[in-house]
mmCIF file of C-alpha atoms in Angstrom:
data_model
loop_
_atom_site.group_PDB
_atom_site.id
_atom_site.type_symbol
_atom_site.label_atom_id
_atom_site.label_comp_id
_atom_site.label_asym_id
_atom_site.label_seq_id
_atom_site.Cartn_x
_atom_site.Cartn_y
_atom_site.Cartn_z
ATOM 1 C CA MET U 21 0.000 0.000 0.000
ATOM 2 C CA SER U 22 1.469 3.358 -0.979
ATOM 3 C CA ARG U 23 0.971 6.454 1.095
ATOM 4 C CA VAL U 24 -0.169 9.722 -0.381
ATOM 5 C CA LYS U 25 2.609 12.266 -0.038
ATOM 6 C CA PHE U 26 1.897 15.943 0.184
ATOM 7 C CA ASP U 27 3.904 19.025 1.025
ATOM 8 C CA MET U 28 2.688 21.520 3.611
ATOM 9 C CA SER U 29 6.038 23.276 3.974
ATOM 10 C CA GLY U 30 5.611 26.831 5.161
ATOM 11 C CA LYS U 31 1.921 26.384 5.998
ATOM 12 C CA VAL U 32 0.359 27.140 9.384
ATOM 13 C CA ILE U 33 -2.499 24.958 10.616
ATOM 14 C CA LEU U 34 -4.694 25.514 13.678
ATOM 15 C CA ALA U 35 -6.868 22.732 15.039
ATOM 16 C CA THR U 36 -9.237 23.442 17.913
ATOM 17 C CA GLY U 37 -9.492 20.933 20.740
ATOM 18 C CA ALA U 38 -6.840 18.741 19.181
ATOM 19 C CA VAL U 39 -4.301 17.718 21.812
ATOM 20 C CA GLU U 40 -5.587 14.145 21.696
ATOM 21 C CA ARG U 41 -7.473 11.702 19.456
ATOM 22 C CA VAL U 42 -8.285 12.599 15.827
ATOM 23 C CA GLY U 43 -7.243 16.236 15.986
ATOM 24 C CA ARG U 44 -3.823 15.284 17.320
ATOM 25 C CA CYS U 45 -3.361 12.879 14.395
ATOM 26 C CA VAL U 46 -4.275 15.653 11.951
ATOM 27 C CA LEU U 47 -1.687 17.988 13.478
ATOM 28 C CA LEU U 48 1.053 15.353 13.594
ATOM 29 C CA THR U 49 0.393 14.489 9.947
ATOM 30 C CA ALA U 50 0.554 18.170 9.005
ATOM 31 C CA ALA U 51 3.810 18.591 10.924
ATOM 32 C CA ARG U 52 5.309 15.550 9.163
ATOM 33 C CA ALA U 53 4.358 17.237 5.895
ATOM 34 C CA GLY U 54 6.234 20.402 6.924
ATOM 35 C CA ALA U 55 3.574 22.602 8.552
ATOM 36 C CA ASP U 56 3.879 24.555 11.762
ATOM 37 C CA VAL U 57 0.924 23.856 14.018
ATOM 38 C CA ALA U 58 -1.253 25.543 16.605
ATOM 39 C CA VAL U 59 -3.795 23.904 18.864
ATOM 40 C CA THR U 60 -6.343 24.814 21.500
ATOM 41 C CA TYR U 61 -7.451 22.778 24.471
ATOM 42 C CA CYS U 62 -9.769 23.406 27.395
ATOM 43 C CA GLU U 63 -7.988 23.781 30.730
ATOM 44 C CA GLY U 64 -9.090 21.729 33.688
ATOM 45 C CA LEU U 65 -9.890 18.571 31.744
ATOM 46 C CA GLY U 66 -6.569 16.862 32.377
ATOM 47 C CA GLN U 67 -5.214 17.548 28.886
ATOM 48 C CA GLU U 68 -2.100 19.452 29.914
ATOM 49 C CA GLY U 69 0.095 16.340 29.614
ATOM 50 C CA PHE U 70 -1.266 15.656 26.124
ATOM 51 C CA ALA U 71 -0.465 19.258 25.164
ATOM 52 C CA GLU U 72 3.108 18.987 26.446
ATOM 53 C CA SER U 73 3.722 15.715 24.628
ATOM 54 C CA LEU U 74 2.272 17.160 21.402
ATOM 55 C CA ILE U 75 4.738 20.047 21.607
ATOM 56 C CA ALA U 76 7.614 17.588 22.081
ATOM 57 C CA GLU U 77 6.524 15.391 19.151
ATOM 58 C CA VAL U 78 6.069 18.312 16.755
ATOM 59 C CA GLU U 79 9.324 19.997 17.758
ATOM 60 C CA ALA U 80 11.177 16.674 17.336
ATOM 61 C CA MET U 81 10.129 16.885 13.663
ATOM 62 C CA GLY U 82 11.735 20.318 13.404
ATOM 63 C CA ARG U 83 8.405 22.145 13.309
ATOM 64 C CA ARG U 84 6.897 24.693 15.678
ATOM 65 C CA CYS U 85 3.900 24.010 17.926
ATOM 66 C CA LEU U 86 1.828 26.712 19.611
ATOM 67 C CA VAL U 87 -0.546 25.519 22.333
ATOM 68 C CA VAL U 88 -3.203 27.956 23.552
ATOM 69 C CA PRO U 89 -5.653 27.066 26.315
ATOM 70 C CA ALA U 90 -9.108 28.233 25.262
ATOM 71 C CA ASP U 91 -12.778 27.568 25.848
ATOM 72 C CA ASN U 92 -14.049 27.305 22.288
ATOM 73 C CA ARG U 93 -17.518 28.382 23.430
ATOM 74 C CA LYS U 94 -16.204 31.867 24.275
ATOM 75 C CA VAL U 95 -15.621 34.362 21.481
ATOM 76 C CA SER U 96 -13.096 36.256 23.620
ATOM 77 C CA ASP U 97 -11.000 33.086 24.001
ATOM 78 C CA LEU U 98 -11.113 32.440 20.257
ATOM 79 C CA MET U 99 -10.073 36.031 19.533
ATOM 80 C CA HIS U 100 -7.119 35.510 21.897
ATOM 81 C CA VAL U 101 -6.178 32.309 20.038
ATOM 82 C CA MET U 102 -6.177 34.142 16.701
ATOM 83 C CA ASP U 103 -4.108 36.968 18.198
ATOM 84 C CA GLU U 104 -1.543 34.422 19.434
ATOM 85 C CA VAL U 105 -1.391 32.628 16.073
ATOM 86 C CA GLU U 106 -0.884 35.976 14.337
ATOM 87 C CA ARG U 107 1.784 37.027 16.872
ATOM 88 C CA VAL U 108 3.769 33.785 16.626
ATOM 89 C CA TYR U 109 3.317 32.787 12.976
ATOM 90 C CA GLY U 110 2.135 35.962 11.258
ATOM 91 C CA ARG U 111 -0.753 34.207 9.511
ATOM 92 C CA LEU U 112 -3.076 31.190 9.420
ATOM 93 C CA ASP U 113 -3.441 29.008 6.326
ATOM 94 C CA ILE U 114 -5.653 26.150 7.512
ATOM 95 C CA LEU U 115 -8.300 25.947 10.249
ATOM 96 C CA VAL U 116 -9.636 22.607 11.476
ATOM 97 C CA GLN U 117 -12.684 22.996 13.702
ATOM 98 C CA ASN U 118 -12.170 19.846 15.739
ATOM 99 C CA ALA U 119 -13.316 20.829 19.236
ATOM 100 C CA GLY U 120 -16.282 18.949 20.529
ATOM 101 C CA ASN U 121 -17.878 17.719 23.680
ATOM 102 C CA VAL U 122 -17.213 14.187 24.851
ATOM 103 C CA ASN U 123 -19.543 12.998 27.566
ATOM 104 C CA VAL U 124 -18.769 9.652 29.098
ATOM 105 C CA ALA U 125 -21.910 8.149 30.572
ATOM 106 C CA ASP U 126 -23.723 4.882 30.978
ATOM 107 C CA THR U 127 -25.766 4.595 27.777
ATOM 108 C CA ARG U 128 -28.301 2.440 29.590
ATOM 109 C CA LYS U 129 -29.292 5.519 31.568
ATOM 110 C CA ALA U 130 -29.558 7.840 28.553
ATOM 111 C CA THR U 131 -32.995 8.780 27.276
#
């Protein structure tokens, strides 16, 4: 099986809520393809370790990784994220709206 190869050199990608699961995979793939990445995560949900390890993985590829804590339900937080992306990278090429809400519950009790 051959892999599709693509070049994202010089691109900047932001994925919201992407320090773990699918969003993390998107960012790592983009970094492997040459992009610098930015990511948001919601503080207080135990994701700080995932954020730190994402930074280490991306930087080990020779790319930059900006992590910005943000509540994606708050416009002021999102404006801050965009300000930080602009300050660090000077632009944004790709936005992946990945943030979502994961509720872990007993499905037998759901209505």
